Coordinates of C-alpha atoms and ligand atoms in Angstrom, one line a residue:
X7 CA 7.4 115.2 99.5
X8 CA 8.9 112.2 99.8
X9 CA 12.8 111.4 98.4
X10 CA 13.4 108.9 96.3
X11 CA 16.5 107.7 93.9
X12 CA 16.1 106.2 90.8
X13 CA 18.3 104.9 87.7
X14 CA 18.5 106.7 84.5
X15 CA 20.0 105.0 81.4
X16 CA 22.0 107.8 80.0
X17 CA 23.4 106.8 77.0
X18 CA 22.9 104.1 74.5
X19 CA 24.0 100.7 74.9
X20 CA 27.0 100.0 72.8
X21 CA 27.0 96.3 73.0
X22 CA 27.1 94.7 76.5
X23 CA 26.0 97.4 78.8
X24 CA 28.5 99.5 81.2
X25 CA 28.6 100.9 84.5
X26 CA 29.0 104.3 82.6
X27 CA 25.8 104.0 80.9
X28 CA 23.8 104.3 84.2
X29 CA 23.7 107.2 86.9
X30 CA 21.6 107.6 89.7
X31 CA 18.9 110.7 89.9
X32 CA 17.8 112.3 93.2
X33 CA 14.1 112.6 93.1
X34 CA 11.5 113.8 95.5
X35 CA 8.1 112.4 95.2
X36 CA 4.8 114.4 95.7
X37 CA 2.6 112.3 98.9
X38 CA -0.2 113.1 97.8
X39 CA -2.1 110.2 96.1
X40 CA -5.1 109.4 94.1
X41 CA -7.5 106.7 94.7
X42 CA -5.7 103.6 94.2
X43 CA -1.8 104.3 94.2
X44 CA 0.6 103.6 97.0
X45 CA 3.9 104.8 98.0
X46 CA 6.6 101.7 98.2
X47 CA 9.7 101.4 99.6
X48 CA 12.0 98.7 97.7
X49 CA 13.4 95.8 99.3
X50 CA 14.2 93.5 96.4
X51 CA 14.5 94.6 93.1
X52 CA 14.7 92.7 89.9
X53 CA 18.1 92.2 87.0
X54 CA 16.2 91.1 83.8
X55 CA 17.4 90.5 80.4
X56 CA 14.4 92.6 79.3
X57 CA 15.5 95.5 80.3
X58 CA 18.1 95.2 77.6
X59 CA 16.2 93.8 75.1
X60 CA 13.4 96.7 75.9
X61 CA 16.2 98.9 75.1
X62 CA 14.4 102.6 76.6
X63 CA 15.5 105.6 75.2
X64 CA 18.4 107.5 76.9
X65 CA 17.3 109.7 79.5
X66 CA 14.6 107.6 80.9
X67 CA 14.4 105.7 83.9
X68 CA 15.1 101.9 84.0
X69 CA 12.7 99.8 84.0
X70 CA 12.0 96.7 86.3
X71 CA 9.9 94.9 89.0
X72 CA 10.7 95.1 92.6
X73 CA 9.3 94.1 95.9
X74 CA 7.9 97.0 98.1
X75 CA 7.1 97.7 101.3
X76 CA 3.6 100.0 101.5
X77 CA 4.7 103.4 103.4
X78 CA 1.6 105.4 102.3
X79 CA -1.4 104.0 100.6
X80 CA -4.9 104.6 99.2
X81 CA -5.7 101.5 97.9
X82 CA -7.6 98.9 100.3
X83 CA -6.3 95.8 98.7
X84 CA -2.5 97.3 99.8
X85 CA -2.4 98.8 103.9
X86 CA 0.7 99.9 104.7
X87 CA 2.8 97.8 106.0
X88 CA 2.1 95.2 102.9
X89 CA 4.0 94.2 100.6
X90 CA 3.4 94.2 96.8
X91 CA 5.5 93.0 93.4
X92 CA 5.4 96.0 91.2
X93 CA 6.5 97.8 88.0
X94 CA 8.1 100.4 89.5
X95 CA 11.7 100.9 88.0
X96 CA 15.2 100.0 89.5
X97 CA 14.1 103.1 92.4
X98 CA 14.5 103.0 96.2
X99 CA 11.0 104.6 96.5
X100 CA 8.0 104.4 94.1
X101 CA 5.1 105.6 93.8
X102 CA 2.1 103.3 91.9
X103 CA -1.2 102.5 90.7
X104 CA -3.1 99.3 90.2
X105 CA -2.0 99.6 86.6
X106 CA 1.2 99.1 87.8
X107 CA 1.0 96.5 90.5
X108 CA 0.7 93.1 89.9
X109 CA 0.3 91.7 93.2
X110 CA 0.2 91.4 97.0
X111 CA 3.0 89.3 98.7
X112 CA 1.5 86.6 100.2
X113 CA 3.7 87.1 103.8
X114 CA 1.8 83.6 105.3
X115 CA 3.6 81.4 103.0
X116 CA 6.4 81.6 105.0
X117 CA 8.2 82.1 101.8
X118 CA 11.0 84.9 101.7
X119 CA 9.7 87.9 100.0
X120 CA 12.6 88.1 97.2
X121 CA 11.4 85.0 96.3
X122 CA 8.4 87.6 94.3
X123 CA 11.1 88.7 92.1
X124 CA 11.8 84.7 90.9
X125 CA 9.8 81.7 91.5
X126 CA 6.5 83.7 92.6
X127 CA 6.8 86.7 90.5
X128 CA 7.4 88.1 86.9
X129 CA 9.8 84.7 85.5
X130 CA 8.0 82.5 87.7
X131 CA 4.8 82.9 85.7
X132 CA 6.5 83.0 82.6
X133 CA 8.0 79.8 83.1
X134 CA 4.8 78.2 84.7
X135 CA 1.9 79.6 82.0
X136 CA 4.6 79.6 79.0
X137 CA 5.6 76.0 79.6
X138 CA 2.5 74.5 80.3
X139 CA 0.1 76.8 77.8
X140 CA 2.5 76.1 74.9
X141 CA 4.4 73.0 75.6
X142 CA 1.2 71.5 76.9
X143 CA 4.1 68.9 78.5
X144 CA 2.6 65.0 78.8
X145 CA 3.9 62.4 81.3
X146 CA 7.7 60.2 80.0
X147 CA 8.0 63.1 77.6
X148 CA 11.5 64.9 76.6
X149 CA 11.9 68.7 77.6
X150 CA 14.3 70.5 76.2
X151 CA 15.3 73.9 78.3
X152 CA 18.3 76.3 77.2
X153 CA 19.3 79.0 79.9
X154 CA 18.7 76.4 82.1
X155 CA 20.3 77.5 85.3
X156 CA 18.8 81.0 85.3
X157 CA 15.3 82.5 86.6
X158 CA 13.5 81.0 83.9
X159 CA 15.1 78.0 83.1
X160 CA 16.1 76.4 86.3
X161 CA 12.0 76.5 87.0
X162 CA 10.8 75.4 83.7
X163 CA 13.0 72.0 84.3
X164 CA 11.8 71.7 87.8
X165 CA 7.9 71.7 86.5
X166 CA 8.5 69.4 83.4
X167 CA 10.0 66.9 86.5
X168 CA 7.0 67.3 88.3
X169 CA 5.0 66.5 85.4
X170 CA 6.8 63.5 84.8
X171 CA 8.9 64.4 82.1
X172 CA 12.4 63.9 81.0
X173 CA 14.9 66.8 81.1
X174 CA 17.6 67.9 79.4
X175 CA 19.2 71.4 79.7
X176 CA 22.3 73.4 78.2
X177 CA 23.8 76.6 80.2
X178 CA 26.7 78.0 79.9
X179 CA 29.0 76.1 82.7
X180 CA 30.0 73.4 84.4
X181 CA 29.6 75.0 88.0
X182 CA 26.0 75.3 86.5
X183 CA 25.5 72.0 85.3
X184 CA 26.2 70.8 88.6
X185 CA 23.5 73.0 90.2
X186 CA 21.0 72.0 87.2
X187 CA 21.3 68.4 87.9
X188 CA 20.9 68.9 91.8
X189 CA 17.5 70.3 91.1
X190 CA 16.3 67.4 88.7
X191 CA 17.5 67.9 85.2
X192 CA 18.2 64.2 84.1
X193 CA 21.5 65.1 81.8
X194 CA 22.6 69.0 81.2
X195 CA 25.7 70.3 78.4
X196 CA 27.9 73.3 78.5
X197 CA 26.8 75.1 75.1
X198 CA 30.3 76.8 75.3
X199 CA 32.7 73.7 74.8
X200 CA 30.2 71.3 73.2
X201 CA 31.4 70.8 69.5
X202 CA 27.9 68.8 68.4
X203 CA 24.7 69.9 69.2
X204 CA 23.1 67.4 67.7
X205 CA 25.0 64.7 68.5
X206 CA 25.4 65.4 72.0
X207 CA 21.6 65.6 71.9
X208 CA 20.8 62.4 70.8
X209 CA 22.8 60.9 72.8
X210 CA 20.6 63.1 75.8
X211 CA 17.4 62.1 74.4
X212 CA 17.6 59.6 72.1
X213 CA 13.6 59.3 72.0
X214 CA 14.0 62.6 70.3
X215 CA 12.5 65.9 71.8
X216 CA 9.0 66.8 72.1
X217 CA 8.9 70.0 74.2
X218 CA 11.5 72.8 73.3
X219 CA 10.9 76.0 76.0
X220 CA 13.8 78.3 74.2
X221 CA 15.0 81.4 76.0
X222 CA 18.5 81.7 74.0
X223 CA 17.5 81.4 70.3
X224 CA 20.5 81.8 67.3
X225 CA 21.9 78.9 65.5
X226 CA 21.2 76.5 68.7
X227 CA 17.8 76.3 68.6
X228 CA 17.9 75.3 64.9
X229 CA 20.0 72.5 65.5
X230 CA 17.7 71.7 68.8
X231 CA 14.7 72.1 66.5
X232 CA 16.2 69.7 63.8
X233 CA 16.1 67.1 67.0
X234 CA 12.6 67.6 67.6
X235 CA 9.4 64.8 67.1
X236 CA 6.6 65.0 65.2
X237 CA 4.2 66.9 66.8
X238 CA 6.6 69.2 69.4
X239 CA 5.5 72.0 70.6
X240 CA 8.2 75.0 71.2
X241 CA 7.6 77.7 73.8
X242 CA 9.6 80.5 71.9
X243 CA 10.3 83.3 75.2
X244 CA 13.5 85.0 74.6
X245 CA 16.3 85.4 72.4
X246 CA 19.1 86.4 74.5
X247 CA 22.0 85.6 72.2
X248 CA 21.0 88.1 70.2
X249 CA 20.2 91.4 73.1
X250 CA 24.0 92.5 73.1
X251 CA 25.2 91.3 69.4
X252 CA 25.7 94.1 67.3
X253 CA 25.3 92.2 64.2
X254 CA 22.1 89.9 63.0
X255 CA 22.4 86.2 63.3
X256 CA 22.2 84.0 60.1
X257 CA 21.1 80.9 61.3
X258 CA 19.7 77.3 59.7
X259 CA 16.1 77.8 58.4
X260 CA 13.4 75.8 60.2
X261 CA 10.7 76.0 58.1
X262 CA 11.5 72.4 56.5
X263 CA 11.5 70.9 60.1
X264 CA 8.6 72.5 61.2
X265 CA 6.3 71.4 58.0
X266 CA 7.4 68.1 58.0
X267 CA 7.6 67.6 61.6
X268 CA 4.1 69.6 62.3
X269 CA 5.9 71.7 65.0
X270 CA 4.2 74.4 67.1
X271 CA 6.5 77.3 67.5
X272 CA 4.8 80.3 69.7
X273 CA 6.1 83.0 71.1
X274 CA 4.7 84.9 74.3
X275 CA 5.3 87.3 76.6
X276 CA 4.3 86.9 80.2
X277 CA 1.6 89.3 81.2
X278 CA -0.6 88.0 78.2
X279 CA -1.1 85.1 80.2
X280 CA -2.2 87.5 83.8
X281 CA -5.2 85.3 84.3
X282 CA -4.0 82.3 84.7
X283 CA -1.4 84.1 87.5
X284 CA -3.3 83.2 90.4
X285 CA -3.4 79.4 89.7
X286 CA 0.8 79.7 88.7
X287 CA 1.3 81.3 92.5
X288 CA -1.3 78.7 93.7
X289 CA 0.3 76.1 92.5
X290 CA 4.3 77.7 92.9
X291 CA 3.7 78.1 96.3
X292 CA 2.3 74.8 97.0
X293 CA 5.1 73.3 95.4
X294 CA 7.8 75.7 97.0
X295 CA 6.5 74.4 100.5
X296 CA 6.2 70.6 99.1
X297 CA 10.2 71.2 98.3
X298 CA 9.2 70.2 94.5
X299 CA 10.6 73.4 93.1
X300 CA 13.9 74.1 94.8
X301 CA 15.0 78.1 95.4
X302 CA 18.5 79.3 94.3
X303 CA 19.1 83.4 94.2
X304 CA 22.5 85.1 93.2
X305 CA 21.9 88.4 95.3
X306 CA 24.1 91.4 94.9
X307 CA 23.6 93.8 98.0
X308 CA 22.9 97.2 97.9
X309 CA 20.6 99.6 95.2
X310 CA 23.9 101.4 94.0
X311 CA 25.3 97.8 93.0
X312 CA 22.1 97.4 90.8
X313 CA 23.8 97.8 87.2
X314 CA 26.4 95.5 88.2
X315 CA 23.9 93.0 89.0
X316 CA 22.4 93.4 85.7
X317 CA 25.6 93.3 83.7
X318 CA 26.5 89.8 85.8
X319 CA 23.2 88.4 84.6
X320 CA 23.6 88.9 81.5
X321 CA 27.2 87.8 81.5
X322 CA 26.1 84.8 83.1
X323 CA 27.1 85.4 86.6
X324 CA 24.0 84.0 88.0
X325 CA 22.7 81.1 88.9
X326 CA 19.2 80.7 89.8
X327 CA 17.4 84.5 89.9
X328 CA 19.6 87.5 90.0
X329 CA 18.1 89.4 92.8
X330 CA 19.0 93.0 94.4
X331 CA 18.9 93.0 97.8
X332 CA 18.3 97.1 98.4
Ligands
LIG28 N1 8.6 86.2 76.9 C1 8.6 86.6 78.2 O1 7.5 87.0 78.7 C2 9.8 86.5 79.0 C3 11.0 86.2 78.5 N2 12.1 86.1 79.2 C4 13.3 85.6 78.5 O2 13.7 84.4 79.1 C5 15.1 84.3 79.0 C6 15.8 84.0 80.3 O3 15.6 85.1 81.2 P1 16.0 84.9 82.7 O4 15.7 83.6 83.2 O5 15.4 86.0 83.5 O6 17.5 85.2 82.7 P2 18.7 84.2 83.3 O7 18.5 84.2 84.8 O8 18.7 83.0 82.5 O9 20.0 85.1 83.0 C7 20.5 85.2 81.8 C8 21.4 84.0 81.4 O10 21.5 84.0 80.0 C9 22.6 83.4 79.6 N3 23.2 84.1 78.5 C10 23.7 85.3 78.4 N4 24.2 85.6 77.2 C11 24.0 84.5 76.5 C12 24.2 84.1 75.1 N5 24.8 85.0 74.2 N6 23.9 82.9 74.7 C13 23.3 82.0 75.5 N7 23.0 82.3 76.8 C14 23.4 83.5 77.3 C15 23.6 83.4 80.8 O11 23.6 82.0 81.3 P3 24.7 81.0 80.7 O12 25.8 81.0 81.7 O13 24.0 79.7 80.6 O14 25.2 81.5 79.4 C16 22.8 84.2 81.8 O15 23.0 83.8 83.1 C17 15.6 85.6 78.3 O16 15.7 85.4 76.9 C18 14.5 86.5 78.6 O17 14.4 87.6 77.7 C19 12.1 86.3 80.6 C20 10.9 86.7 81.2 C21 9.7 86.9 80.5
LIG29 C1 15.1 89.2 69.1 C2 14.2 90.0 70.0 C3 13.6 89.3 71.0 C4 13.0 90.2 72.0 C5 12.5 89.5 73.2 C6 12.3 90.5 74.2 C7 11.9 90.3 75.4 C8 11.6 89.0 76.0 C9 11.4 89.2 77.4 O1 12.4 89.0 78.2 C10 10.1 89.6 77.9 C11 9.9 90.0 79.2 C12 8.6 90.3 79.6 C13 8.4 90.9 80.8 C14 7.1 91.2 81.3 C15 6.7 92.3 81.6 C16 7.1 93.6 81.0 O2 6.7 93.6 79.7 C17 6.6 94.8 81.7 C18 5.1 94.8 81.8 C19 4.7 96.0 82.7 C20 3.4 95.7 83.3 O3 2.5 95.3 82.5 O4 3.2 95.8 84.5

């Protein structure tokens, strides 16, 4: 038996979530393994604003990727020693199946290995195969990106800039504006103070927008999709105004833009784009090295520190990807 420590969410979330609704459970795993699982110990793990919108039931375990280090293994394509980027909870030691892995960290890059909880892992390929299957972005177009200094965000503007596009962002201050625009965005507002969403955005992009990649939704992203040309495309991939409100938004209806703009709205969700993962870490990587896509991690030290991580993402602490350093 090997011991391990995991998080348990222990009461509903009332709202933003608390310290108190966490606790920490001793565990002790059995080493004996079937074909194909490994025993990991966690090095990085991951603060994601799905694991409130997920919303498990109290009494379970919270979920969320980490980086491991292979301590006992029967699965070839993982020795120990290895490291792989897995789907095994906010837990100091986990044990997994393939099922559960989603791939080997690549330690020849030369590329930090937190860097599998960001740019190379789980928002990584969202923000690589959601922008370019959906937003399908074409050279001197406009991007729009809201949430644009986080994990998501910060990498969808860096890929619209290598694809020659025009930028524009919104996050949520101006400490972040400042980092957005160091990393390419072309013109970036504080959604907070700004008065006139519209206005302010066609003053950004006064060719209109064509590309919308929406992480925040609410009454924003009406007002951004009244700003829209004909023929955008929207990459709908979260909604995080809305994963703490305790009451549902009314916003502006967008059917009439969409119809007589021809928009394409689509929503995703990451792993339903898992094939095209090894070209997104191909190409990441590539353009990691090449200094196209520029790293910035908030890291909070320590796996006991991990709800306070969380609750500073989603209180917008972060800049770049909130990372827990175990
Ligand atoms: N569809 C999919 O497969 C996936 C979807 N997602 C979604 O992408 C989005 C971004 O995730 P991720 O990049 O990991 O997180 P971030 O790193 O962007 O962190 C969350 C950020 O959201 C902002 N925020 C918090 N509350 C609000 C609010 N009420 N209104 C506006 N902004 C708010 C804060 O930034 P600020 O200071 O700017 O307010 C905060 O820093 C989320 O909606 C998430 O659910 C992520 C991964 C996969
Ligand atoms: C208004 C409600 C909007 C709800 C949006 C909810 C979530 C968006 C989001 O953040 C999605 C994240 C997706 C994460 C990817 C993987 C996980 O689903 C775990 C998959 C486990 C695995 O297959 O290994």
């Amino acid at each position: 038996m090997v011991k391990s420590r995991y998080f348990s969410k222990i009461q509903e979330f009332d709202g933003m979530p608390k310290l108190s609704d966490f606790k920490i459970v001793e565990e002790e795993i059995n080493e004996d393994l079937k074909d194909g699982e490994i025993i990991g110990e966690a090095l990085y793990m991951s603060v994601d604003p799905f694991i409130r919108a997920y919303n498990v039931p109290p009494g379970s375990p919270v979920i969320g990727f980490q980086v491991a280090k292979v301590t006992k293994s029967k699965n070839p394509k993982y020795p120990v020693g290895s490291k792989v980027m897995a789907f095994g909870g906010w837990r100091t030691t986990c044990k997994v199946g393939d099922e559960l892995i989603w791939y080997k960290v690549d330690e020849t890059s030369g590329i930090n290995a937190s860097v599998f909880v960001g740019a190379l892992g789980m928002p990584g390929m969202t923000a690589y195969c959601g922008f370019l299957e959906i937003c399908q972005p074409k050279e001197g177009e406009t991007v729009f990106v809201n949430g644009c200094a986080g994990a998501v965000g910060n990498l969808v503007g860096q890929i619209a800039k290598i694809k020659g596009c025009k930028v524009i962002g919104c996050c949520g201050s101006d400490e972040k504006i400042k980092f957005a625009k160091s990393i390419g965005f072309d013109d970036v507002f504080n959604y907070k103070t700004c008065k006139d969403y519209p206005g302010t955005l066609k003053k950004m992009a006064p060719n209109g927008i064509d590309c919308f990649f929406d992480n925040v939704g609410g009454q924003m992203s009406s007002d951004i999709m009244a700003c829209m040309n004909v023929g955008g495309r929207i990459a709908v991939c979260g909604a995080i105004t809305s994963y703490n409100s305790k009451t549902p938004s009314q916003v502006t209806m967008v059917q009439g833009y969409m119809v007589m703009k021809q928009l394409l709205m689509r929503g995703f969700l990451v792993h339903q784009f898992k094939e095209k993962f090894p070209e997104g870490l191909k190409n990441m990587t590539q353009w990691i090295k090449e200094g196209k896509i520029k790293i910035h991690e908030t890291t909070t030290d320590k796996f006991e520190n991990t709800p306070q991580a969380f609750i500073g993402m989603l209180s917008g602490k972060n800049i770049g990807k909130a990372v827990l350093k175990c």
